[in-house]
Each structure stands twice: as structure tokens, then as C-alpha cells.
Tab-separated table of C-alpha atoms and ligand atoms in Angstrom:
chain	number	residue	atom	x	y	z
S	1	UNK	CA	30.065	65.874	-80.178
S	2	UNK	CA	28.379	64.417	-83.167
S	3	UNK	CA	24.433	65.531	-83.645
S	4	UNK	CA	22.790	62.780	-82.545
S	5	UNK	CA	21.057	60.672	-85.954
S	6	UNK	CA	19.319	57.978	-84.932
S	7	UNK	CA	20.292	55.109	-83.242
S	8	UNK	CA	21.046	53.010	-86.509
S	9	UNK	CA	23.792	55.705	-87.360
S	10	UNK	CA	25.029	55.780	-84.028
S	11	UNK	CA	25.771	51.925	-83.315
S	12	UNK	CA	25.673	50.757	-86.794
S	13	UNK	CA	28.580	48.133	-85.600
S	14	UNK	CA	26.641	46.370	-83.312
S	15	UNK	CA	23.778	46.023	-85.751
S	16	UNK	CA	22.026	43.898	-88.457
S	17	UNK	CA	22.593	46.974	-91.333
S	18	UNK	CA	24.908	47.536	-94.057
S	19	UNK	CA	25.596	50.121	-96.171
S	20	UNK	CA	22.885	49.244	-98.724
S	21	UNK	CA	20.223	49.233	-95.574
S	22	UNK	CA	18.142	52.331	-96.193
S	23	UNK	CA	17.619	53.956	-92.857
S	24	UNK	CA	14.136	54.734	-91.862
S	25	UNK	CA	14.509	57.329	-88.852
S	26	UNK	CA	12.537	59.616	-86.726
S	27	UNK	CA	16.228	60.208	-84.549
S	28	UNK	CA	14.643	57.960	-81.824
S	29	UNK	CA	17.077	57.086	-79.173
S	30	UNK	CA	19.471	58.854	-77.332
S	31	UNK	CA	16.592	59.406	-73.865
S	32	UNK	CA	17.912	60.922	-70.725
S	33	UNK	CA	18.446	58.793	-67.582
S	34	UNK	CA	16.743	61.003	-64.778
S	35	UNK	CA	17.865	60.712	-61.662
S	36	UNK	CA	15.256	59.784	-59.330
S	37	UNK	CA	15.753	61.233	-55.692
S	38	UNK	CA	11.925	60.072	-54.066
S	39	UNK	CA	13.146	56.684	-55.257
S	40	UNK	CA	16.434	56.997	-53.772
S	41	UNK	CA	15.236	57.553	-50.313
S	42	UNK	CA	13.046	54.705	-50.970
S	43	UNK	CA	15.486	52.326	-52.292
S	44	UNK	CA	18.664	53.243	-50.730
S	45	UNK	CA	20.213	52.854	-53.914
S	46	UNK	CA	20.910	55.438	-56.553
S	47	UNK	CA	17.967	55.057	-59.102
S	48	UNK	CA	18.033	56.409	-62.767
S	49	UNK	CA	14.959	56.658	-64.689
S	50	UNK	CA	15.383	55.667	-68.456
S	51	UNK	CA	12.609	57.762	-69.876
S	52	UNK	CA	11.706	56.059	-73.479
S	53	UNK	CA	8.664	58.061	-73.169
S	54	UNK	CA	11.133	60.864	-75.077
S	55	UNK	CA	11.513	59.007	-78.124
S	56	UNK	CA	9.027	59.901	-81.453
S	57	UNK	CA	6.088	58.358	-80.833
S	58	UNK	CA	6.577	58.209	-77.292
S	59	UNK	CA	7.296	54.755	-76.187
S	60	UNK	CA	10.647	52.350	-76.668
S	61	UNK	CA	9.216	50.807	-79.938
S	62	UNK	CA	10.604	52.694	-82.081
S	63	UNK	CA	14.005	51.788	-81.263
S	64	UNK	CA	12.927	48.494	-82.797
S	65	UNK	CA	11.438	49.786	-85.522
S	66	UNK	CA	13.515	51.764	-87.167
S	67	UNK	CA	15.932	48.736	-87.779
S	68	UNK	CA	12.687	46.624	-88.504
S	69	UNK	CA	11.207	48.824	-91.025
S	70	UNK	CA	14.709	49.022	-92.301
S	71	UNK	CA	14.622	46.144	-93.236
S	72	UNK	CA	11.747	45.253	-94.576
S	73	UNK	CA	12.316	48.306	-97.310
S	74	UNK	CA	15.445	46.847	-98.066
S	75	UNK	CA	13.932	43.231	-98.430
S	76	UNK	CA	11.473	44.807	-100.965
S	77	UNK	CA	8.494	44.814	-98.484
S	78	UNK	CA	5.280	46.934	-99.522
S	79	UNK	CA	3.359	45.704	-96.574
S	80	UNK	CA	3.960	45.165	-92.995
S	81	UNK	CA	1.621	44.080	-90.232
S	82	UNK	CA	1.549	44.169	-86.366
S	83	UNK	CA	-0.667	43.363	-83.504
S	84	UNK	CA	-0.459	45.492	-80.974
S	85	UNK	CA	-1.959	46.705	-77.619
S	86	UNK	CA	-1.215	49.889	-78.852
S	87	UNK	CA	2.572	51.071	-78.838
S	88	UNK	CA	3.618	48.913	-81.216
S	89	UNK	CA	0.827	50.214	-84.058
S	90	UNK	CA	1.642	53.724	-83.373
S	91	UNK	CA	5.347	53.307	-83.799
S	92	UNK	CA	4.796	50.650	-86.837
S	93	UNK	CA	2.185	53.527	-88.210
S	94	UNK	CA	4.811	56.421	-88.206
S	95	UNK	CA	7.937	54.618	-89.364
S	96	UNK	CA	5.503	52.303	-92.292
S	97	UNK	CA	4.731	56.271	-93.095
S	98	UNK	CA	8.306	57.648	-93.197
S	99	UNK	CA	9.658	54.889	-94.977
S	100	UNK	CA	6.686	54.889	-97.518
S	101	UNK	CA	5.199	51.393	-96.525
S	102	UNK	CA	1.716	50.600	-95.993
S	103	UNK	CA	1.328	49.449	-92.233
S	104	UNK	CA	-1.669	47.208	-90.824
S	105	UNK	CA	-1.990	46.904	-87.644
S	106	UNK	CA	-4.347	44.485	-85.469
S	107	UNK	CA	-5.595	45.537	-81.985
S	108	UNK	CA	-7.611	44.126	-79.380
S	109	UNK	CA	-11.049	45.479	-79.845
S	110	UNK	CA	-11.785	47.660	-77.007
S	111	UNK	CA	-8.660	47.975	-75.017
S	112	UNK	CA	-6.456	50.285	-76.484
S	113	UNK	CA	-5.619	53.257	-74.789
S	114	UNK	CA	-7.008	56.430	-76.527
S	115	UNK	CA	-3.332	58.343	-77.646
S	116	UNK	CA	-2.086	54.862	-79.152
S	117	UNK	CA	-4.707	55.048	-81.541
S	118	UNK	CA	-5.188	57.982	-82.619
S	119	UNK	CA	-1.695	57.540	-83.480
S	120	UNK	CA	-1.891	54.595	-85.738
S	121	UNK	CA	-4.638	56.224	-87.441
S	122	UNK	CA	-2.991	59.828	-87.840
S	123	UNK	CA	-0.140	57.845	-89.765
S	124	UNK	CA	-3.006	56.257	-92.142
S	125	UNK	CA	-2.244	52.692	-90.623
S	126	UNK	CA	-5.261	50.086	-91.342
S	127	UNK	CA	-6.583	49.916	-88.122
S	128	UNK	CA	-8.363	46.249	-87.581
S	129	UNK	CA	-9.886	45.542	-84.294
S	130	UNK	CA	-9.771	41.872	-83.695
S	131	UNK	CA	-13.115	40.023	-81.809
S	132	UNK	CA	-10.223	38.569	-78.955
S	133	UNK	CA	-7.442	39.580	-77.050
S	134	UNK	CA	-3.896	40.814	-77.693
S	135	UNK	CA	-2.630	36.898	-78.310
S	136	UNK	CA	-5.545	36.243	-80.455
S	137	UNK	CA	-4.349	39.100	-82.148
S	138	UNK	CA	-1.107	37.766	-82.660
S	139	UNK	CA	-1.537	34.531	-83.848
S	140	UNK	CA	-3.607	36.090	-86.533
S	141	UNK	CA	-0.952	38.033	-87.736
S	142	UNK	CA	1.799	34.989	-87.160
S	143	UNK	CA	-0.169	32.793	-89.871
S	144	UNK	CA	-0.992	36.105	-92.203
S	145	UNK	CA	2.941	36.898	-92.419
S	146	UNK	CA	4.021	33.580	-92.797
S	147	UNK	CA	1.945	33.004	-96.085
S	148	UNK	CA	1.217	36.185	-97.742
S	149	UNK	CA	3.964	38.776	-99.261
S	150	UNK	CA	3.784	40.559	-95.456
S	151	UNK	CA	6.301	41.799	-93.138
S	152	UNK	CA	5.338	40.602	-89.108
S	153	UNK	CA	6.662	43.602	-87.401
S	154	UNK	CA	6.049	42.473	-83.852
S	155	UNK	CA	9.036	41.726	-81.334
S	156	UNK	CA	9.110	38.500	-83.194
S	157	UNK	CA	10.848	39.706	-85.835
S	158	UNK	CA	14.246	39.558	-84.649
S	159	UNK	CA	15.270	43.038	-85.891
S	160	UNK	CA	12.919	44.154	-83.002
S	161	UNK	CA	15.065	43.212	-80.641
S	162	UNK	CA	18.384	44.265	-82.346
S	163	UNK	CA	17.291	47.894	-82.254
S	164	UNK	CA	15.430	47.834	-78.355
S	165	UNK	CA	19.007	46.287	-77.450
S	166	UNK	CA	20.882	50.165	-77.689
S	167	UNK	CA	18.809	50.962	-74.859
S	168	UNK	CA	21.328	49.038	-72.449
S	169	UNK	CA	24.408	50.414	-74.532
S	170	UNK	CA	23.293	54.314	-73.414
S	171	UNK	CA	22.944	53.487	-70.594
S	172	UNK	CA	26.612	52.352	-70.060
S	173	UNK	CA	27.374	55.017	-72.261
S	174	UNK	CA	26.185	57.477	-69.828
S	175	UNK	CA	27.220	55.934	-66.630
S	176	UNK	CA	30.541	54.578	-67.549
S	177	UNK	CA	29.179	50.774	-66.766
S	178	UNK	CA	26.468	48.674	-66.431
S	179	UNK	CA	24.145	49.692	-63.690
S	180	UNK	CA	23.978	46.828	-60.869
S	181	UNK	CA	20.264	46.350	-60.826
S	182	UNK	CA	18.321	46.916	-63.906
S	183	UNK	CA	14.091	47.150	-63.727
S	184	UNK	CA	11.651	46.623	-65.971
S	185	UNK	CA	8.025	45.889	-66.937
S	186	UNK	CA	7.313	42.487	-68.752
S	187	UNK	CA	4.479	42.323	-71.338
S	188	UNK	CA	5.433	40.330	-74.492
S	189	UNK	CA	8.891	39.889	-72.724
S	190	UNK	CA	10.900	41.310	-76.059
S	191	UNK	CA	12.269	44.064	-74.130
S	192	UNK	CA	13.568	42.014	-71.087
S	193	UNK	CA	15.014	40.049	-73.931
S	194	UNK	CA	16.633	43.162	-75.815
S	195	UNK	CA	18.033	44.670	-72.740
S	196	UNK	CA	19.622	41.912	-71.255
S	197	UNK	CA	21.348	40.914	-74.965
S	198	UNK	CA	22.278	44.372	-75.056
S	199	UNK	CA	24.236	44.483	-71.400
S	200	UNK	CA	26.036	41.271	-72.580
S	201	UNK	CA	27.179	42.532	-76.120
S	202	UNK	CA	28.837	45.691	-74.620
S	203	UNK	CA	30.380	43.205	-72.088
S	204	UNK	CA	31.710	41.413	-75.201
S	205	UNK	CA	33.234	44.346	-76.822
S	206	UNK	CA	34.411	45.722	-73.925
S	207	UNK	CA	32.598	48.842	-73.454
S	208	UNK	CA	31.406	47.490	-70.377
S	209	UNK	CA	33.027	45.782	-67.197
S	210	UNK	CA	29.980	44.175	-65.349
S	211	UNK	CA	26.339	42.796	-65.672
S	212	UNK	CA	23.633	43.842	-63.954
S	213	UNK	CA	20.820	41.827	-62.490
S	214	UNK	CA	17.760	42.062	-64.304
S	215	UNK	CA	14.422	42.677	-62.581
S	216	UNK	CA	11.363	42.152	-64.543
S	217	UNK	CA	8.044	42.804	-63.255
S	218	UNK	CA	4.686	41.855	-64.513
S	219	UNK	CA	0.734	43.178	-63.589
S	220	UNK	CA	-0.484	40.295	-61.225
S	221	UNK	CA	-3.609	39.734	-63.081
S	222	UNK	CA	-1.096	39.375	-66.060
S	223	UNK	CA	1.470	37.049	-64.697
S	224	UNK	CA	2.353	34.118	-66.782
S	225	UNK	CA	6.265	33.861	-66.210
S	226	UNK	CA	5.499	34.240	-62.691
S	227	UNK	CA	2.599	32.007	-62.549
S	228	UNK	CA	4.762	29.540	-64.967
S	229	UNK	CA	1.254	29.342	-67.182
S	230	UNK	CA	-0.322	30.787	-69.761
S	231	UNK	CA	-2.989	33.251	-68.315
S	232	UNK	CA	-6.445	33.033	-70.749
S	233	UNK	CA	-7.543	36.169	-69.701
S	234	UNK	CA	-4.927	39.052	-69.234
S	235	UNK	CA	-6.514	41.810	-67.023
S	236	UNK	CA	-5.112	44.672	-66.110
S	237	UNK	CA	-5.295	48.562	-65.997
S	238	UNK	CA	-1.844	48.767	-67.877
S	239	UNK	CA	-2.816	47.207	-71.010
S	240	UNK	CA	0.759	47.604	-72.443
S	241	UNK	CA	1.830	44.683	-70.449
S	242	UNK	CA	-1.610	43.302	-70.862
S	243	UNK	CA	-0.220	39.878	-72.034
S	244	UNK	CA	-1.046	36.036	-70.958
S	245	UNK	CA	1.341	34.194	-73.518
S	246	UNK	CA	4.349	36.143	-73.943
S	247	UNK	CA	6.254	35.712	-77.239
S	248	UNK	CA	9.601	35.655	-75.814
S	249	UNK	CA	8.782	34.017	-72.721
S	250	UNK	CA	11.755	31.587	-72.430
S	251	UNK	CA	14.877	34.578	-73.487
S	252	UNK	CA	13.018	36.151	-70.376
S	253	UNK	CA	13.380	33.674	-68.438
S	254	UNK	CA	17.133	33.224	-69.740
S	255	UNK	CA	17.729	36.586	-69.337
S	256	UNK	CA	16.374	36.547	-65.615
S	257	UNK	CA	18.861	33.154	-64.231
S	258	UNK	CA	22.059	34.147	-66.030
S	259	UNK	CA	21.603	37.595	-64.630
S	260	UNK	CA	20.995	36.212	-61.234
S	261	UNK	CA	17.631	38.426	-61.262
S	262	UNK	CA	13.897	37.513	-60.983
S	263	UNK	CA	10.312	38.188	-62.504
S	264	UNK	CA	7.993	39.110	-59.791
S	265	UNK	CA	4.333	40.836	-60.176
S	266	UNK	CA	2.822	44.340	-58.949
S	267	UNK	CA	-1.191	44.425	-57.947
S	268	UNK	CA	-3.097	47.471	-60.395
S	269	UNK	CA	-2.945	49.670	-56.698
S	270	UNK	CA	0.787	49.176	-56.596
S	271	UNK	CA	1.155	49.989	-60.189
S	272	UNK	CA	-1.064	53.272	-59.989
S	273	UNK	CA	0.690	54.484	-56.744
S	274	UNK	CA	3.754	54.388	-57.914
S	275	UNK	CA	2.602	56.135	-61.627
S	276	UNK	CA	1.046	58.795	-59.716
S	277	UNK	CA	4.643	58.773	-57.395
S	278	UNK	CA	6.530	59.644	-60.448
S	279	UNK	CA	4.300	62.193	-61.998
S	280	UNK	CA	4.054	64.164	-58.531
S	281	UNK	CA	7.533	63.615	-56.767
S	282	UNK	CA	9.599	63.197	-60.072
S	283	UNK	CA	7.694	65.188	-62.534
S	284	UNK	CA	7.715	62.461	-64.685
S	285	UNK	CA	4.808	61.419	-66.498
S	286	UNK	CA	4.598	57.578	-67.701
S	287	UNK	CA	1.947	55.376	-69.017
S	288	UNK	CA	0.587	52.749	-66.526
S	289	UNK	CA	2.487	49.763	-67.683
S	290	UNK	CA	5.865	52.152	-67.301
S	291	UNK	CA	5.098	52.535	-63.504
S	292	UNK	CA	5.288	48.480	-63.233
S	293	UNK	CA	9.080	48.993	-62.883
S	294	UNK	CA	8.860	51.379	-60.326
S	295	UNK	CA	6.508	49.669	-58.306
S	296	UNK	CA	8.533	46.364	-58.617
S	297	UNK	CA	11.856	48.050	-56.955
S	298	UNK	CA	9.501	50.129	-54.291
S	299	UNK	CA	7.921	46.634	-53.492
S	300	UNK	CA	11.323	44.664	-52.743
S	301	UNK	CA	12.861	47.533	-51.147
S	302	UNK	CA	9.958	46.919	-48.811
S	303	UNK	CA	10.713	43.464	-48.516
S	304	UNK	CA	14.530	44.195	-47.771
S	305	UNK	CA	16.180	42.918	-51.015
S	306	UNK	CA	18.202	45.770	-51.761
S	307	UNK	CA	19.745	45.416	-47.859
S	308	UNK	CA	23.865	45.454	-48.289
S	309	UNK	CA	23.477	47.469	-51.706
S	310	UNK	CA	23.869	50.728	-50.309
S	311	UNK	CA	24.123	53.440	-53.045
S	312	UNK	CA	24.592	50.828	-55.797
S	313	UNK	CA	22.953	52.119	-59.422
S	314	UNK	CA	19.637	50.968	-60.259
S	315	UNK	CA	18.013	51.480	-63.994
S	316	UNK	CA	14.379	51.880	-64.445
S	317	UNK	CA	12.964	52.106	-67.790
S	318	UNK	CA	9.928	53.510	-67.835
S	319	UNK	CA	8.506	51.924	-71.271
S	320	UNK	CA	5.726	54.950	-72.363
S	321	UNK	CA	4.595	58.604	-72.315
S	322	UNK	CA	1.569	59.150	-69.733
S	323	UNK	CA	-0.057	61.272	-72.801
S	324	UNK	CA	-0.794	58.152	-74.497
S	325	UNK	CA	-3.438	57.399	-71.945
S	326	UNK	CA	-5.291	60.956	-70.656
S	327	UNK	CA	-8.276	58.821	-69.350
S	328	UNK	CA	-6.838	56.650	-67.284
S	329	UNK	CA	-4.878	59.705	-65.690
S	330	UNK	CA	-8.049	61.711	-65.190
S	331	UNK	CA	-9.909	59.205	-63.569
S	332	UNK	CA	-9.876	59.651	-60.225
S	333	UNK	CA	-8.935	63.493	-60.664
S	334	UNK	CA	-11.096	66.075	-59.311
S	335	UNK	CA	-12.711	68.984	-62.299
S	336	UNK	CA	-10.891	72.363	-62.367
S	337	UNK	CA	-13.090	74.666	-60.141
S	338	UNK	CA	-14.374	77.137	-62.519
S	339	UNK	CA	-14.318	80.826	-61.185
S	340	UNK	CA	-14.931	84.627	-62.444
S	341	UNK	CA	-11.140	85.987	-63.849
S	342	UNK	CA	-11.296	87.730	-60.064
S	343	UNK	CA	-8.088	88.114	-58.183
S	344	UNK	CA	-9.728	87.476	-54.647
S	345	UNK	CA	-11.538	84.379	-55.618
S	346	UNK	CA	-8.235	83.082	-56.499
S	347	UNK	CA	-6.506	84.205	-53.850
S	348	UNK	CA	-9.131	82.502	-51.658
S	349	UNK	CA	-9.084	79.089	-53.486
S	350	UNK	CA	-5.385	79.372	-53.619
S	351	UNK	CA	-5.009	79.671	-49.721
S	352	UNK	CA	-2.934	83.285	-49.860
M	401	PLP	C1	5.392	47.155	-75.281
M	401	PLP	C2	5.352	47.795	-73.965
M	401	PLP	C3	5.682	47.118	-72.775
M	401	PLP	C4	6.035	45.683	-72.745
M	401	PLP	O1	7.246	45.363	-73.403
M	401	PLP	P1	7.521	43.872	-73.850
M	401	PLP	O2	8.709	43.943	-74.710
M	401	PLP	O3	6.299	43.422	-74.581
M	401	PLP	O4	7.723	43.077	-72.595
M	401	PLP	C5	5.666	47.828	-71.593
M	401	PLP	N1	5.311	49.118	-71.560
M	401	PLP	C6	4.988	49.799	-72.666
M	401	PLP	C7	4.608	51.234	-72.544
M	401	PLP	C8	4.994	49.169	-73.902
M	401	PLP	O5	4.647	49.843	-74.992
């Protein structure tokens, strides 16, 4: 097998590059699908994780990235912007870095989790906070790029999408065909977007047979494509998906009707049992807004909608790394219990 180089180098033919693109790559791509036995006894279904924790900075941005900040460098771009509720600035940050740019990235003041920017900032990305929320923070940016010598960076840019879309291609890579049910958290609604274009290109080309249905899933107090309006105020603990006017709202809602899917919403408890689920029956650590998909499929199992799909394959992508947020994993999480280096006081707390 070929070492794995990226996902530009890897499906160059199904994307916007030619040979005069220069690559900017960190090797993202290429993230295990982890079987997911709890969720499989839950389900009835077999469930795959797609962990795009794995990739560089941790979270499924930088498969758009790399072909955005490709891009751009080819175009001639110095400058690129972003706003971001985090995930976005750290992967703009590290690829504006490898591919020599300078990156500025705009962020909600106040609600950005604590590994996202540290990130941004590591990579020497102008961090601005903006007096508003992550749409304020977007339409900002929107009217910067649009008149100034700046490259928006955000799922907007069409490139975005292009790159997020290989995520559906492994995934039929590694299991031979599309998956029948295919889960997923819905912030912005780019990714939704990406993976759904992505099922129907391989379709196309015939790498694929069949289509799955694609279930999106929202945080309730963040619900605008369920809700069908705008939410003012986004709140939410998984401030990834922290988003009342998503920028690809209507390809979301395209991608949910042709695919025969839906977009439903998860309540903060459902989202935070089923992120503690995976990190103590799975081993697998995600950032809030990642557990949304699991919490979706563990809701309509309960509600019967998987009845008659016996052992069919269900894809969960699980967006983020849990690192990026320690605090909201410590939370409600007892201390270590501090004792003398003594073998029976361990033996004692340890029950032996
Ligand atoms: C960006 C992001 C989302 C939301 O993706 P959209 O494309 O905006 O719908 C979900 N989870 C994480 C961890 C993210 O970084």
C-alpha cells in the first residue's frame, strides 16, 4: 500500500486541484472507523465510529483546509480570515502556518473552549474576540473578505466542503459501500453538506452502489433547521454546534429529503450522557458537540426507528478530540484522592 499523504494526494481526481495547486498538508485524513459494540447493543445495528478527532489538529476541519489554504496560496493570498467557535481557527491557524500565510481568526468572546485556543494562538493566528456571537462573528468576516485583499476561510468557501467531502469516500473505502444510516452533528451545517455530496460523487463514479440516509442532529437550545427559524441566541454546552443561522442551512436540508433522512435535536443531558458513554464504554474520547451524533441514534433507537434494520451499518462521525475541552470534562469529576506512596493505603482505596 501507498504511505498515506494527505488527502489532496490521495483523491486528487475528485478534487478542485491541479498540478500547479501547491499542497498545504499536515497528512490529515485517512481516521479509523471504530467499531462501536455498547452502541450496537443499543442500536441493533452495526455502528462505526468515524473518529476525526485523529486528524492534526484534532477535529474534521482540516480536511477542508488543506484544499482551502491550497488554494488561497495558489490564488496569491497573503491573508486569510475565519470566524470560528473554535475548530475552525485552530485548523485555519496551523495550515495559514504551514503554508506560510498569515491567518486571522474571529471568535465569540467568551465561549471558546480552552484547547481551541490555545491552538490558534500557538500557530501565531490573530486572535480577535468579537463583542457577539458566532453569527455576528461571521457576518463580520463575510463583508471583510468580500472587500479587502482577504481569503474567507469558513465552510463558505466552497473548497471547504470539497475537502470535508473525502470523509464519506473512506468510509466506502473501508466498508466496501455506503453505510445505510449515516449520523451526524449539525452546527454551521457544512459538514452535513460535505458528507452527503461526498456519498453521491462515489455513487457517480461508481465506487459505490447505494446511499445512505443521512441523520443530522442538532443541540435543542441550538435548533434552527429543526425549529425552521433562526435561533437569536444559540445556547448550548457544545459550543461547536453552537449555531442559530447556519450557513449552509438549505444543502442541509437538501441533503436530509433526497437522502430520505431527518434533522432532529438532542437536550445538553442527552448530549453529555452519551459523551461520557463513549469515553467509558468505547474508550473514545470526543468533544461535546461530537457526542450529538451519538446521542441522536441512542435517542431514535429508543423511539423504535431503527425497528426492521437489524444489523444494517450505521456511521457516526464524531466531529472533535475531547482534549480540546479539559474543563468541560472535569466538571462534574471528583479530585484524585491524594495519599502517602504506601502500598496498603492503596490497596485499601483500591478495594484489594
Ligand atoms: C465545526 C464542528 C461541528 C459542526 O460542523 P458544521 O459543518 O458546522 O455543521 C461539529 N463538531 C465539531 C467538533 C466541530 O468542530
Amino acid at each position: 500500500m501507498m504511505p498515506w499523504k494527505g488527502l489532496i494526494n490521495h483523491y486528487r481526481e475528485y478534487l478542485p486541484v491541479s498540478d500547479k495547486t501547491p499542497v498545504v498538508t499536515l497528512y490529515e485524513g485517512h481516521t479509523p472507523l471504530v467499531p462501536a459494540e455498547p452502541l450496537n447493543k443499543i442500536t441493533g445495528l452495526q455502528v462505526f465510529l468515524k473518529y476525526e478527532g485523529l486528524n492534526p489538529t484534532g477535529s474534521f476541519k482540516d480536511r477542508g483546509m488543506t484544499v482551502a489554504i491550497s488554494r488561497a496560496k495558489e490564488k496569491g493570498a497573503r491573508v486569510v480570515m475565519c470566524a470560528s467557535t473554535g475548530n475552525t481557527a485552530a485548523s485555519a491557524a496551523a495550515y495559514a502556518a504551514c503554508g506560510g500565510l498569515k491567518c486571522v481568526v474571529l471568535i465569540p468572546n467568551g465561549n471558546i473552549a480552552l484547547g481551541k485556543l490555545a491552538q490558534a494562538m500557538i500557530h501565531k493566528a490573530q486572535v480577535i474576540a468579537i463583542d457577539g456571537n458566532f453569527d455576528d462573528a461571521l457576518n463580520v468576516a463575510k463583508d471583510i473578505t468580500a472587500n479587502y485583499p482577504v481569503e474567507l476561510v469558513n465552510s463558505l468557501n466552497p473548497f471547504r466542503i470539497e475537502g470535508q467531502k473525502t470523509a464519506a469516500f473512506e468510509i466506502c473505502d473501508f466498508l466496501g459501500d455506503a453505510p445505510q444510516f449515516h449520523a451526524i452533528p449539525v452546527g454551521n451545517a457544512g459538514n452535513i453538506t460535505a458528507y452527503w455530496k461526498g456519498y453521491k460523487e462515489y455513487k457517480e463514479a461508481g465506487r459505490s452502489q447505494t446511499l445512505p440516509k443521512m441523520l443530522g442532529f442538532q443541540a435543542a437550545g441550538a435548533a434552527p433547521i429543526v425549529h425552521k427559524r433562526v435561533i437569536a441566541k444559540p445556547e448550548t454546552i457544545a459550543t461547536a454546534i453552537r449555531i442559530g443561522n447556519p450557513a449552509s442551512w438549505k444543502t442541509a436540508e437538501q441533503a436530509r429529503d433526497e437522502s430520505q433522512g431527518l434533522i432532529d435535536l438532542v437536550t445538553d443531558e442527552e448530549i453529555l450522557q452519551a459523551y461520557h458513554l463513549l469515553a467509558e464504554e468505547s474508550g473514545v474520547f470526543v468533544e461535546p458537540a461530537s457526542a450529538a451524533s451519538v446521542a441522536g441514534i441512542i435517542k431514535l433507537a429508543k423511539a423504535g426507528y431503527f425497528k426492521g434494520h437489524a444489523e444494517g451499518r450505521l456511521v457516526c462521525t464524531l466531529t472533535g478530540h475531547g482534549l480540546k475541552d479539559p474543563q468541560t470534562a472535569m466538571k462534574d469529576l471528583p479530585k484524585p484522592v491524594v495519599v502517602k506512596a504506601d502500598r496498603q493505603a492503596i490497596l485499601k482505596l483500591i478495594g484489594i
